[in-house]
Tab-separated table of C-alpha atoms and ligand atoms in Angstrom:
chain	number	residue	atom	x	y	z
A	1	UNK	CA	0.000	0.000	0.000
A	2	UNK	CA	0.724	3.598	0.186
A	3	UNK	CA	3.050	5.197	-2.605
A	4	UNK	CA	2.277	8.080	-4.728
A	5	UNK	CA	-1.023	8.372	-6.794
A	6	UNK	CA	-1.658	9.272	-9.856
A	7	UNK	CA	-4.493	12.415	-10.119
A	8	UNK	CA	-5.646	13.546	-12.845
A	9	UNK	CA	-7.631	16.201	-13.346
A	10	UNK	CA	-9.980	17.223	-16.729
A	11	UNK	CA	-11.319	20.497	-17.395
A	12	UNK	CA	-12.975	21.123	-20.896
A	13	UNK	CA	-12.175	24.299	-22.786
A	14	UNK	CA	-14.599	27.123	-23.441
A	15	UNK	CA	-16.912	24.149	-22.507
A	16	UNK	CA	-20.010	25.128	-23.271
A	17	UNK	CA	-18.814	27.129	-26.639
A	18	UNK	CA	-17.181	24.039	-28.060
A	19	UNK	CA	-19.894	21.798	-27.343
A	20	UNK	CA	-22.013	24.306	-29.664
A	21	UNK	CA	-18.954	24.534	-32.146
A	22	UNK	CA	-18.245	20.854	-32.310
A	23	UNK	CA	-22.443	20.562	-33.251
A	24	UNK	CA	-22.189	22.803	-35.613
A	25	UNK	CA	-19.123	23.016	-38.109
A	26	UNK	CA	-19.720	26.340	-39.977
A	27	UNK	CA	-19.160	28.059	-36.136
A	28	UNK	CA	-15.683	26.656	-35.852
A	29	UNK	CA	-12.731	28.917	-35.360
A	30	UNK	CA	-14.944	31.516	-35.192
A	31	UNK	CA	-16.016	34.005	-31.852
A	32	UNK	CA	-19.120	31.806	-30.393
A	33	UNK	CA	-20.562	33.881	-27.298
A	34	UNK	CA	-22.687	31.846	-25.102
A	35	UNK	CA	-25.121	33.607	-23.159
A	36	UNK	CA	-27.171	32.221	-19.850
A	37	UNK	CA	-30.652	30.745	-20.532
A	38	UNK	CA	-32.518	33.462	-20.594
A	39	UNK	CA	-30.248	35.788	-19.080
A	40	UNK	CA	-28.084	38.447	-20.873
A	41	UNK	CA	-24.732	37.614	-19.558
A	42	UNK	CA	-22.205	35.727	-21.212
A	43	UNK	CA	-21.376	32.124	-19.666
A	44	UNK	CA	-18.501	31.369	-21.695
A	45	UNK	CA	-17.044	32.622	-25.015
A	46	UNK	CA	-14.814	30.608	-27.595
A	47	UNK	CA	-10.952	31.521	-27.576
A	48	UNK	CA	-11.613	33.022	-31.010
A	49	UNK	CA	-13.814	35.312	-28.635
A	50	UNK	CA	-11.654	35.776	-25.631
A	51	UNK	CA	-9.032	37.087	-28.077
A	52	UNK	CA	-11.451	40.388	-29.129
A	53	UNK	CA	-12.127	40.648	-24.917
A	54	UNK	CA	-15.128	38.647	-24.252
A	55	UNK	CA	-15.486	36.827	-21.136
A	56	UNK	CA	-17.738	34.818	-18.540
A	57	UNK	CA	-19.912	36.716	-16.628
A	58	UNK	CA	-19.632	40.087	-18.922
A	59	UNK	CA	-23.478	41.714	-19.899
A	60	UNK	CA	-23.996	40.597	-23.208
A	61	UNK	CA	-24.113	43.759	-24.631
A	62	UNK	CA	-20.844	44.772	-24.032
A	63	UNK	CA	-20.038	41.153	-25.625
A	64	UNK	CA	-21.371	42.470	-28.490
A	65	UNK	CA	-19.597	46.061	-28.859
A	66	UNK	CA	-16.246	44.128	-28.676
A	67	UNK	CA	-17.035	41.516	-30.877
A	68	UNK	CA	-20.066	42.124	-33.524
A	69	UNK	CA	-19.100	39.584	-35.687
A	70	UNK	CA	-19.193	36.718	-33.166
A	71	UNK	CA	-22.141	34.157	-33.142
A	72	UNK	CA	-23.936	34.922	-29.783
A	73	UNK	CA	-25.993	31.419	-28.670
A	74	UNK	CA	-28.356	31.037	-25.755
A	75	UNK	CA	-27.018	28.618	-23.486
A	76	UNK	CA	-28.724	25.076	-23.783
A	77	UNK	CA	-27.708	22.991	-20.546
A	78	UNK	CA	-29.408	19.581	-21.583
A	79	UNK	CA	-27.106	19.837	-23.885
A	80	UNK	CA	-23.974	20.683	-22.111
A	81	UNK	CA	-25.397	17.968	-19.404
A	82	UNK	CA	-24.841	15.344	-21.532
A	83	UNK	CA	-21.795	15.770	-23.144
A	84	UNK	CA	-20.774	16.346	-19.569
A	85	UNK	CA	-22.216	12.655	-18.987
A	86	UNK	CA	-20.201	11.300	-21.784
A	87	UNK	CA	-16.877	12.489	-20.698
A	88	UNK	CA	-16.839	11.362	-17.730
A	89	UNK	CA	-18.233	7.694	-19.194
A	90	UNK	CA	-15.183	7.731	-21.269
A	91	UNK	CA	-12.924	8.694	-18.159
A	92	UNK	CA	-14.836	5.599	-16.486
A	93	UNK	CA	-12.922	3.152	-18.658
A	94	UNK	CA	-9.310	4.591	-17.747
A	95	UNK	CA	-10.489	4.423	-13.450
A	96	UNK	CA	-13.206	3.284	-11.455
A	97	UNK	CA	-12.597	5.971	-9.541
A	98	UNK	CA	-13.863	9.024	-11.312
A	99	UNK	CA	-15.227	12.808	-9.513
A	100	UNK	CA	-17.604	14.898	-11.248
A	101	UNK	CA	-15.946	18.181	-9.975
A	102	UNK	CA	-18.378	20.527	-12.065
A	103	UNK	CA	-20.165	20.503	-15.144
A	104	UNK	CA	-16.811	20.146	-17.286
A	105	UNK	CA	-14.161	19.122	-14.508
A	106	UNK	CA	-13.151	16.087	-12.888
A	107	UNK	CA	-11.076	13.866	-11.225
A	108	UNK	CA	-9.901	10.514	-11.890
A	109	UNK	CA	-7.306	8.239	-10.025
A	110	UNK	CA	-5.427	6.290	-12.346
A	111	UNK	CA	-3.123	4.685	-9.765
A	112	UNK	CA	-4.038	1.442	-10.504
A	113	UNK	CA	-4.282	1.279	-14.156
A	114	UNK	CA	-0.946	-0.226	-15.808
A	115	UNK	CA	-0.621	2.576	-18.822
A	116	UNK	CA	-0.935	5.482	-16.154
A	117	UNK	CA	1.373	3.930	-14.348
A	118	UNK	CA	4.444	3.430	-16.800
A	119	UNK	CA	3.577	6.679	-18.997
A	120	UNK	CA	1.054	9.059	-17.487
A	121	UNK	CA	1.201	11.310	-20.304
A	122	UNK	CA	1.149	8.965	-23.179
A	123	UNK	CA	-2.382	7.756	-20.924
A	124	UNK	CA	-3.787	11.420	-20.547
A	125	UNK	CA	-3.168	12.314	-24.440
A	126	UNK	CA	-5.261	8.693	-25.027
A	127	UNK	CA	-7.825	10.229	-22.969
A	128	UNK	CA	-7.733	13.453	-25.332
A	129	UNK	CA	-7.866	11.944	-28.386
A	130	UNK	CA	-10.837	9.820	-27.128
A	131	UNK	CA	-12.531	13.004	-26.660
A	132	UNK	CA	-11.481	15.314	-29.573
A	133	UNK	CA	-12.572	11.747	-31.488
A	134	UNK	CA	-15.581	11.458	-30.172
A	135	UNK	CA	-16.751	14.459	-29.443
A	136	UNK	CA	-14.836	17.163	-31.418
A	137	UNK	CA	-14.365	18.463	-28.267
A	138	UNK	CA	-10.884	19.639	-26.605
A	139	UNK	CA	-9.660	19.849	-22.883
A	140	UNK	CA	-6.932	20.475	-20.341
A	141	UNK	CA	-5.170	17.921	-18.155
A	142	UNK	CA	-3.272	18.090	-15.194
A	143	UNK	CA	-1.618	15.316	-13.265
A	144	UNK	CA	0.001	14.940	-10.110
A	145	UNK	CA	0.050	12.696	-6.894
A	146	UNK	CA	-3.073	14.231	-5.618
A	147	UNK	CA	-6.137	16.637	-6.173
A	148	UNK	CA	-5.089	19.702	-5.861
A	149	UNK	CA	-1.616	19.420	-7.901
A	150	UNK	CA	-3.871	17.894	-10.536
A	151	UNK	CA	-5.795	20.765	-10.253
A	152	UNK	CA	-3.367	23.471	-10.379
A	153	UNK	CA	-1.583	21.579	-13.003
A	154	UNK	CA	-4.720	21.240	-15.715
A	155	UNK	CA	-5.071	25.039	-15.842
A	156	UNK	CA	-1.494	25.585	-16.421
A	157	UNK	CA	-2.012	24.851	-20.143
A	158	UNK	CA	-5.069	26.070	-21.603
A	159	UNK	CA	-6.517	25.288	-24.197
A	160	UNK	CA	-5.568	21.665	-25.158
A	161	UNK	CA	-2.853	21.268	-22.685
A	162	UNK	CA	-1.659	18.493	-20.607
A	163	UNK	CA	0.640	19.053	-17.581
A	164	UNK	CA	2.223	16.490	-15.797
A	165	UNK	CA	3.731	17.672	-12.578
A	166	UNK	CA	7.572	16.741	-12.362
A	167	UNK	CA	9.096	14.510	-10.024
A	168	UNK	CA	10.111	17.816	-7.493
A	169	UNK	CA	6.207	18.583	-7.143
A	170	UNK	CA	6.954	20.737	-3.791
A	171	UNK	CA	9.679	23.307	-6.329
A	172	UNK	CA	6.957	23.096	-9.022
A	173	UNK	CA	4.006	24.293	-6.963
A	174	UNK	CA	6.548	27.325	-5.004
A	175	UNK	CA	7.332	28.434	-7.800
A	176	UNK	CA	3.998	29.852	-9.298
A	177	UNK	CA	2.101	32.946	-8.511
A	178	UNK	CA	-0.434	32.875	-6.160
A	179	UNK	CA	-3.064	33.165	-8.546
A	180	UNK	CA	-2.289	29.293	-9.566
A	181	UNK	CA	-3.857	27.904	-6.521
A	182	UNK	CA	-7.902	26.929	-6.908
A	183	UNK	CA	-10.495	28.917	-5.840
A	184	UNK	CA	-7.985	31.908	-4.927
A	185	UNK	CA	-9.975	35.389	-4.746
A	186	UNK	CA	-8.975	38.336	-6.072
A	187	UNK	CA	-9.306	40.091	-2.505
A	188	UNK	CA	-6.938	37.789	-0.835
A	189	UNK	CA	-4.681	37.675	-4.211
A	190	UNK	CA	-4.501	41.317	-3.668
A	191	UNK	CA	-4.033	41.222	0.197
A	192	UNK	CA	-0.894	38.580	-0.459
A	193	UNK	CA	0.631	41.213	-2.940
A	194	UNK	CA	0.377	43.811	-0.567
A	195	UNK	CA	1.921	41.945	1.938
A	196	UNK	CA	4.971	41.186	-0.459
A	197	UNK	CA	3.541	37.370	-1.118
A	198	UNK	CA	3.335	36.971	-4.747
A	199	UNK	CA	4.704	33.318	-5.204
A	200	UNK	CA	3.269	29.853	-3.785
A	201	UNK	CA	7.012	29.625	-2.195
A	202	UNK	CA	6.396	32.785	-0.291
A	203	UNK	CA	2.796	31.378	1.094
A	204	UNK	CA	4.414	28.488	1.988
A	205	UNK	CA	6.792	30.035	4.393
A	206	UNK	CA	4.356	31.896	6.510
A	207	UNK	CA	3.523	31.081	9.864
A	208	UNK	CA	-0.157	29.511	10.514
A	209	UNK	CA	-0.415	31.485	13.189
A	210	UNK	CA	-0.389	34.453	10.995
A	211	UNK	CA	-2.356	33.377	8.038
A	212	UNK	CA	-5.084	32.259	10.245
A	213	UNK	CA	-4.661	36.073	11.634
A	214	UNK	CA	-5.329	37.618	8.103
A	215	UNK	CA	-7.802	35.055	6.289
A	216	UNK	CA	-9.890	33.376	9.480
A	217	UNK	CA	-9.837	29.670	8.902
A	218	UNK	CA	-9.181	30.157	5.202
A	219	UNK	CA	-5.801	30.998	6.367
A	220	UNK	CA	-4.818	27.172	7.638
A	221	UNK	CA	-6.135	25.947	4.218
A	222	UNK	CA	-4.573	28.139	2.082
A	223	UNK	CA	-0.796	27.374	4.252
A	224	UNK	CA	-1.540	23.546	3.045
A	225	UNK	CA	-2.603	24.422	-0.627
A	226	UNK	CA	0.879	26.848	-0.717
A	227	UNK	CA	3.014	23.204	0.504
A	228	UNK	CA	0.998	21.079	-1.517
A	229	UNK	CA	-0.885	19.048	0.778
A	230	UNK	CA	-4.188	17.502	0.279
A	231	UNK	CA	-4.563	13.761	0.900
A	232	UNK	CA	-8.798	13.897	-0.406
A	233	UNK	CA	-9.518	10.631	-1.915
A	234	UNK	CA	-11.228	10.867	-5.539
A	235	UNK	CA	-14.562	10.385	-4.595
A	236	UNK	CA	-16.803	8.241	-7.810
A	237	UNK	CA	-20.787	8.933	-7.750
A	238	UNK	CA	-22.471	5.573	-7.318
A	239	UNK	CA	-25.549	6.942	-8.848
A	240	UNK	CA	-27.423	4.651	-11.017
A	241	UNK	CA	-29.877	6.745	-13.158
A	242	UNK	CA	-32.847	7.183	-11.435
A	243	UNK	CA	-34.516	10.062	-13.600
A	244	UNK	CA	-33.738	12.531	-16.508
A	245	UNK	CA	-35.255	15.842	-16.516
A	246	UNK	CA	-34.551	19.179	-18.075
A	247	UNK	CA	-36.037	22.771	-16.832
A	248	UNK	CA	-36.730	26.043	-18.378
A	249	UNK	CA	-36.614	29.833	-17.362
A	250	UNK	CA	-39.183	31.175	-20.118
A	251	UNK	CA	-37.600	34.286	-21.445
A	252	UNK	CA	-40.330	35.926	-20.116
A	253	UNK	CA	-42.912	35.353	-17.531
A	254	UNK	CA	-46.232	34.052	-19.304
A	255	UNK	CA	-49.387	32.847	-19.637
A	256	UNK	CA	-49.922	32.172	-23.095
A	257	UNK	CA	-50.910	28.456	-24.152
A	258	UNK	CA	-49.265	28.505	-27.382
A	259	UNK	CA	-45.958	29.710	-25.496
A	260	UNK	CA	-46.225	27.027	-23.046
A	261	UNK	CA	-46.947	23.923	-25.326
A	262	UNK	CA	-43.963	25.169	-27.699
A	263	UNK	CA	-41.834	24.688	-24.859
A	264	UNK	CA	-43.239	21.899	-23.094
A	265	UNK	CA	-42.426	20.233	-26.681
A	266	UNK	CA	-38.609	21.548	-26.669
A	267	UNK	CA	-38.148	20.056	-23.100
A	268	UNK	CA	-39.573	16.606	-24.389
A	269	UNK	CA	-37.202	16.703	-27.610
A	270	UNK	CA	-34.298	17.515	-24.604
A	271	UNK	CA	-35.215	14.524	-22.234
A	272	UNK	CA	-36.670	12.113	-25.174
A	273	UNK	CA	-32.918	12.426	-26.798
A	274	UNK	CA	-31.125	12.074	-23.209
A	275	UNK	CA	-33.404	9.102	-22.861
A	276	UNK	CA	-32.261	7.089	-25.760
A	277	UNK	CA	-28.761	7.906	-25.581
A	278	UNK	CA	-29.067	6.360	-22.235
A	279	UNK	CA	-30.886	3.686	-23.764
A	280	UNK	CA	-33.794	4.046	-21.441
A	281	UNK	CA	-37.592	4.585	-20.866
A	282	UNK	CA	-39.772	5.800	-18.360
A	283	UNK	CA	-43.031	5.278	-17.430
A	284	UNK	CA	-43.627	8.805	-15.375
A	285	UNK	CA	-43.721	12.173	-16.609
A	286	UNK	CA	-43.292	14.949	-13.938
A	287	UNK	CA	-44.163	18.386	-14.964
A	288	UNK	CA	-42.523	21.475	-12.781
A	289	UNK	CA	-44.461	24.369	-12.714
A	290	UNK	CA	-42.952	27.450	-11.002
A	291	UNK	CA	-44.600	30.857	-10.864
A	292	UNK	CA	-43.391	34.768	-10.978
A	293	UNK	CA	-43.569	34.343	-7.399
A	294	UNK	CA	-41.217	31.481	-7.417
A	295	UNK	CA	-44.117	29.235	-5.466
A	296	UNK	CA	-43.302	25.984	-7.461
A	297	UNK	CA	-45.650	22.522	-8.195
A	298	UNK	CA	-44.268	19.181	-9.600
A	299	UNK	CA	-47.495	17.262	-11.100
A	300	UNK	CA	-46.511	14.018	-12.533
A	301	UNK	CA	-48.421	10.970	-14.569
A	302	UNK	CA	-47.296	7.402	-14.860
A	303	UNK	CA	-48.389	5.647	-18.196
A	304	UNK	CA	-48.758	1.791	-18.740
A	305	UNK	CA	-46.160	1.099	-21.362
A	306	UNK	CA	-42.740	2.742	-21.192
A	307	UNK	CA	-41.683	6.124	-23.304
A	308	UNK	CA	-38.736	7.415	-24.450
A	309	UNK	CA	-39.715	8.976	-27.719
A	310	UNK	CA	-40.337	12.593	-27.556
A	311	UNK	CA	-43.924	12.588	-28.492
A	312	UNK	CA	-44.811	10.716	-26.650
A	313	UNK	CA	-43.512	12.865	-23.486
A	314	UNK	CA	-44.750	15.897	-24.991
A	315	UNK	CA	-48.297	14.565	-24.949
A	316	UNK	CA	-48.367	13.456	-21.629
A	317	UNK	CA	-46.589	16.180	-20.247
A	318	UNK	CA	-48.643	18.936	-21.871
A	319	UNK	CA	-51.768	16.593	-20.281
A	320	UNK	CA	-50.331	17.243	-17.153
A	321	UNK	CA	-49.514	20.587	-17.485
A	322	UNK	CA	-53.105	21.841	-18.428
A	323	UNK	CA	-55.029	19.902	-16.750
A	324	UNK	CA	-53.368	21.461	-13.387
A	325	UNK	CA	-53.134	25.273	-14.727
A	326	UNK	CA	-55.619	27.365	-14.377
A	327	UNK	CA	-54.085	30.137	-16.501
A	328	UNK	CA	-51.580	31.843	-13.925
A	329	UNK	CA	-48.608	33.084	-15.663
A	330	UNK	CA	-46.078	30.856	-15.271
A	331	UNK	CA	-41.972	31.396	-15.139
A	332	UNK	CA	-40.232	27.977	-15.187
A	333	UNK	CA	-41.328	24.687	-16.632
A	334	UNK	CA	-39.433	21.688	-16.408
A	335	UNK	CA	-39.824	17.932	-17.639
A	336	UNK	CA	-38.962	14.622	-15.951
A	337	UNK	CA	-39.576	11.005	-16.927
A	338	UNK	CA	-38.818	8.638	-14.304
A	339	UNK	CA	-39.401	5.343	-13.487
A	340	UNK	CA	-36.682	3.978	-15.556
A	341	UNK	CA	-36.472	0.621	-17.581
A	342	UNK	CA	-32.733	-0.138	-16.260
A	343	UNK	CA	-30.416	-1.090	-18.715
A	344	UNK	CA	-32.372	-3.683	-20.412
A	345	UNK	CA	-35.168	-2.014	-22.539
A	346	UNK	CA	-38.315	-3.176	-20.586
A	347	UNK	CA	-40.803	-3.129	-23.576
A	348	UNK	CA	-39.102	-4.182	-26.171
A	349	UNK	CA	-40.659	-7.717	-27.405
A	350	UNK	CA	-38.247	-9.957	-29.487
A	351	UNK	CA	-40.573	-10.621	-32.572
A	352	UNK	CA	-39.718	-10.853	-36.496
A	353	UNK	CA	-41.300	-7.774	-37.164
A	354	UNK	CA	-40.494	-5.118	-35.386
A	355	UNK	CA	-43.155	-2.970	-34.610
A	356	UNK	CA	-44.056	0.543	-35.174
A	357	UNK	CA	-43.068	1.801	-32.640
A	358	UNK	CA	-39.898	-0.024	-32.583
A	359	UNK	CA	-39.452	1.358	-36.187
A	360	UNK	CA	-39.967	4.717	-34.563
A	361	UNK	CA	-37.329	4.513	-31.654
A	362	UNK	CA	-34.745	3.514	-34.369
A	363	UNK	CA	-35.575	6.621	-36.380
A	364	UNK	CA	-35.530	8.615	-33.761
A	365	UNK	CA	-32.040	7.176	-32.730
A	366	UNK	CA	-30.848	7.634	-35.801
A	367	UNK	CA	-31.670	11.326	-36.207
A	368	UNK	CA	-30.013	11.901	-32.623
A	369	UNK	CA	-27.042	10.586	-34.290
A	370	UNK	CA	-27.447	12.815	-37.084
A	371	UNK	CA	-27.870	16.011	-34.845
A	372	UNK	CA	-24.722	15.292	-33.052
A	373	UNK	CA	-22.776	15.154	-35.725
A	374	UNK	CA	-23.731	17.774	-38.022
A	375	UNK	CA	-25.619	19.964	-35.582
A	376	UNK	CA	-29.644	20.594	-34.344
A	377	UNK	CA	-30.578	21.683	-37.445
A	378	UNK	CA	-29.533	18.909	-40.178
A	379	UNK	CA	-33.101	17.250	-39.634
A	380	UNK	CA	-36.112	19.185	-39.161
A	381	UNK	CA	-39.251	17.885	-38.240
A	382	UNK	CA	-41.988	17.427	-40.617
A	383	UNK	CA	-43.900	20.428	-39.409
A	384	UNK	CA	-41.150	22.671	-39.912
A	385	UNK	CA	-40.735	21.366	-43.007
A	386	UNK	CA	-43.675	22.837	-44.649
A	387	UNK	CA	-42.743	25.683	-43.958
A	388	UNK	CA	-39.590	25.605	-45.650
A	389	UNK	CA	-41.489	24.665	-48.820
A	390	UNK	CA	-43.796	27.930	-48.670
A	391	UNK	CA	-40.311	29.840	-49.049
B	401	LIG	N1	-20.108	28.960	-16.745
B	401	LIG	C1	-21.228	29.782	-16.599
B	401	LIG	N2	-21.109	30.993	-15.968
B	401	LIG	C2	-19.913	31.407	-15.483
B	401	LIG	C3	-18.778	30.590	-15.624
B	401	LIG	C4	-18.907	29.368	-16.268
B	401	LIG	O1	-22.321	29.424	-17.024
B	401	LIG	N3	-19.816	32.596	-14.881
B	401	LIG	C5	-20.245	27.704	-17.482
B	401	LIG	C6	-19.839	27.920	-18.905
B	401	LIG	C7	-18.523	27.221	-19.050
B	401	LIG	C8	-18.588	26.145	-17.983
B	401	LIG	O2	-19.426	26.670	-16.956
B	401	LIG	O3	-18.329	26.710	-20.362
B	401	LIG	C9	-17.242	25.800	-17.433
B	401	LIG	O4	-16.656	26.913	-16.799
B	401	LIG	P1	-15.102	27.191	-16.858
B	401	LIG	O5	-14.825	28.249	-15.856
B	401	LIG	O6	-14.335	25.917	-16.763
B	401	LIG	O7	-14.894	27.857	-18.287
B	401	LIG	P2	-14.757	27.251	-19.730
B	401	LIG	O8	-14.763	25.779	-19.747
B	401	LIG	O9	-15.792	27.905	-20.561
B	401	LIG	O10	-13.349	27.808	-20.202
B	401	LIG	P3	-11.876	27.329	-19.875
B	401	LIG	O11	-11.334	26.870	-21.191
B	401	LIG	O12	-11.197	28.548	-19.372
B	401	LIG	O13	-11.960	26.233	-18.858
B	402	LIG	CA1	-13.437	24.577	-18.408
C-alpha cells in the first residue's frame, strides 16, 4: 500500500462554446458567445472570442460592442449535461474511480491502471484523443500525486494542454504565482501582494499562526494548498440513473398556451434524446411548474407502457400541465420522466417484425445521431418542413 497516486484532473475548454462549435461546423474557429438561458450575460465565449475581450460573466451587450461579428448562442444545458455525462463515461474506462468536480471538470485516479502507471502522459493524451474523437471536443489535463496538484496543473495549459507535474512537485508548486492555486480570490490575491507574497514559495513560508490572523480559517487551508498538501480521496458517484429531466426559465414570464406547449415540446425533444442515448424509458412524466412568485408545483403521470420517444412525453406532459393550470402566468417549466427501464429495454418484445413503434425509436435514434454530428438543425421535423417549402 501507500506510494504516490496518480491524479488527474480534466477540465474542458470554453466548454459550453465548443460543445455548440463541435455541433455545428460552420461556427468553428470563429467568436461563439454563449449567453445564460434566458439571461443576458455571457457564460462562456470561444478563444476566437476571448481574443477580441469577451469573457464569462460580462453583460452581453458589451459582448457584443467588442465583438459584432461573433455568433452569440443562448445557453442550452441539456445539452452541455450530456456531453458532460459522456466524458466522464469515457474517463470511467481509464479508473473506477472518477469525480464529477463541475459541469466540465473532474477527477480521476489512475493509480491502478498499468498505462498510467508506466507513462502518465502517453495515458492522458489517449484520454484526449478519445474526446477530440468522439466528441470534437478539446480539454486540459493536469496530473500529479493528488487533487489539488492535478488541479493546479490542468489550468497551467489552456486550451488543449496536458501538464504532468515533475518529479520535485513541492519546487513546481513554489514556484507559481499565487493566482495558480484553486479557488484563490482576487481580494486575498490582492491582500498577499500587498503583503509582499506573490509566489506559492512565499505562502508556503508563513507562519499559521499568521495566516489564520489575516484570512480566518481560510488561512490554515490556504498554508496547506501553498506546501501542496491535500490527501482527499477521488470520490466516484455511485448513482445509477434514477430520472432525466430538463427545466426552463421562459424568457419571459407568461401565460400564453401557445408559449407554453412550444416549450413543453422543446423540453420533451431535450429529455426524449437524453433518454435514448441512455438507452432508457420511463413510465412517469413529472411536470414542474414554477410561478413569478417562485411558489413551485411538480405534477406528474405514470403511463402503462414505457416512453422514451419525444412525443410521446410531450403529450403526456402537456396533459399534465393543463389539466393542473388554471391560466396563472407561469416562469419555469421543467420535464422529468422517471421510473426507468434499467439497462435492459423493458418493452421491447423480441418478434420478427419489429413494430411501429420499434421502427420509430430507431428513427428517432438515428436522427439523434445525425444532430450530433452535423448539428440541431440537419433534420427538421416534418412540421417545420412545410414551412420551408412555402419559401
Ligand atoms: N459557466 C457559466 N457561468 C460562469 C462561468 C462558467 O455558465 N460565470 C459555465 C460555462 C462554461 C462552464 O461553466 O463553459 C465551465 O466553466 P469554466 O470556468 O471551466 O470555463 P470554460 O470551460 O468555458 O473555459 P476554460 O477553457 O477557461 O476552462
Ligand atoms: Ca473549463
Amino acid at each position: 500500500m501507500g506510494g504516490r497516486r496518480i491524479i488527474l484532473h480534466l477540465d474542458m475548454d470554453a466548454f459550453f462554446a465548443s460543445v455548440e462549435q463541435a455541433a455545428h461546423p460552420g461556427w468553428r474557429g470563429k467568436p461563439v458567445v454563449i449567453c445564460g438561458e434566458g439571461r443576458s450575460v455571457v457564460a462562456t465565449a470561444s478563444y476566437e472570442a476571448r481574443k477580441l475581450g469577451v469573457k464569462s460573466g460580462q453583460p452581453a451587450g458589451e459582448a457584443k460592442k467588442l465583438a459584432p461579428e461573433a455568433v452569440f448562442v443562448p445557453g442550452n444545458h441539456g445539452k452541455y449535461v450530456w456531453s458532460s455525462l459522456n466524458i466522464l463515461e469515457i474517463l470511467g474506462k481509464y479508473s473506477p474511480l472518477v469525480e464529477p468536480h463541475s459541469i466540465d471538470e473532474a477527477f480521476a485516479d489512475l493509480s491502478g491502471n498499468p498505462e498510467a502507471s508506466a507513462d502518465p502522459a502517453a495515458c492522458a493524451n489517449r484520454i484526449k484523443r478519445e474526446i477530440r474523437e468522439k466528441f470534437g471536443l478539446t480539454c486540459s489535463i493536469g496530473i500529479g500525486s493528488n487533487k489539488l496538484l492535478a488541479k493546479v496543473a490542468s489550468d497551467r495549459q489552456k486550451p488543449d494542454g496536458l501538464t504532468v507535474v515533475p518529479a520535485d512537485e513541492t519546487g513546481w508548486l513554489h514556484a507559481l504565482p499565487v493566482e495558480a492555486l484553486p479557488g484563490l480570490g482576487e481580494k486575498t490575491a490582492a491582500y498577499l501582494h500587498e503583503s509582499g507574497i506573490t509566489m506559492i514559495g512565499d505562502l508556503a513560508l508563513m507562519q499559521e499562526a499568521v495566516l489564520v490572523q489575516w484570512f480566518g480559517r481560510n488561512g490554515s487551508v490556504l498554508r496547506r494548498m501553498a506546501r501542496g498538501e491535500d490527501d482527499a480521496p477521488v470520490q466516484p458517484e455511485f448513482s445509477p440513473l434514477k430520472s432525466i429531466s430538463q427545466e426552463w426559465t421562459m424568457p419571459r414570464d407568461t401565460d400564453e398556451a401557445e408559449l407554453i406547449s412550444g416549450a413543453l415540446l422543446w423540453l420533451a425533444r431535450l429529455v426524449g434524446r437524453r433518454l435514448r442515448a441512455e438507452g432508457q424509458e420511463g413510465r412517469t412524466v413529472a411536470v414542474k411548474i414554477r410561478y413569478p412568485d417562485f411558489r413551485t408545483v411538480t405534477r406528474a403521470q405514470t403511463v402503462q407502457g414505457y416512453v422514451c420517444l419525444d412525443d410521446e412525453i410531450c403529450k403526456i406532459a402537456r396533459e399534465v400541465f393543463f389539466r393542473n393550470w388554471r391560466g396563472e402566468k407561469i416562469r419555469l417549466l421543467g420535464v422529468k420522466v422517471s421510473n426507468l427501464s434499467g439497462n435492459s429495454p423493458a418493452c421491447t418484445q423480441a418478434g420478427l417484425w419489429p413494430d411501429a413503434r420499434e421502427r420509430r425509436r430507431d428513427l428517432a435514434r438515428a436522427v439523434d445521431r445525425l444532430r450530433d454530428k452535423y448539428g440541431e438543425d440537419i433534420v427538421r421535423p416534418g412540421s417545420n418542413l412545410a414551412l420551408f417549402k412555402k419559401v
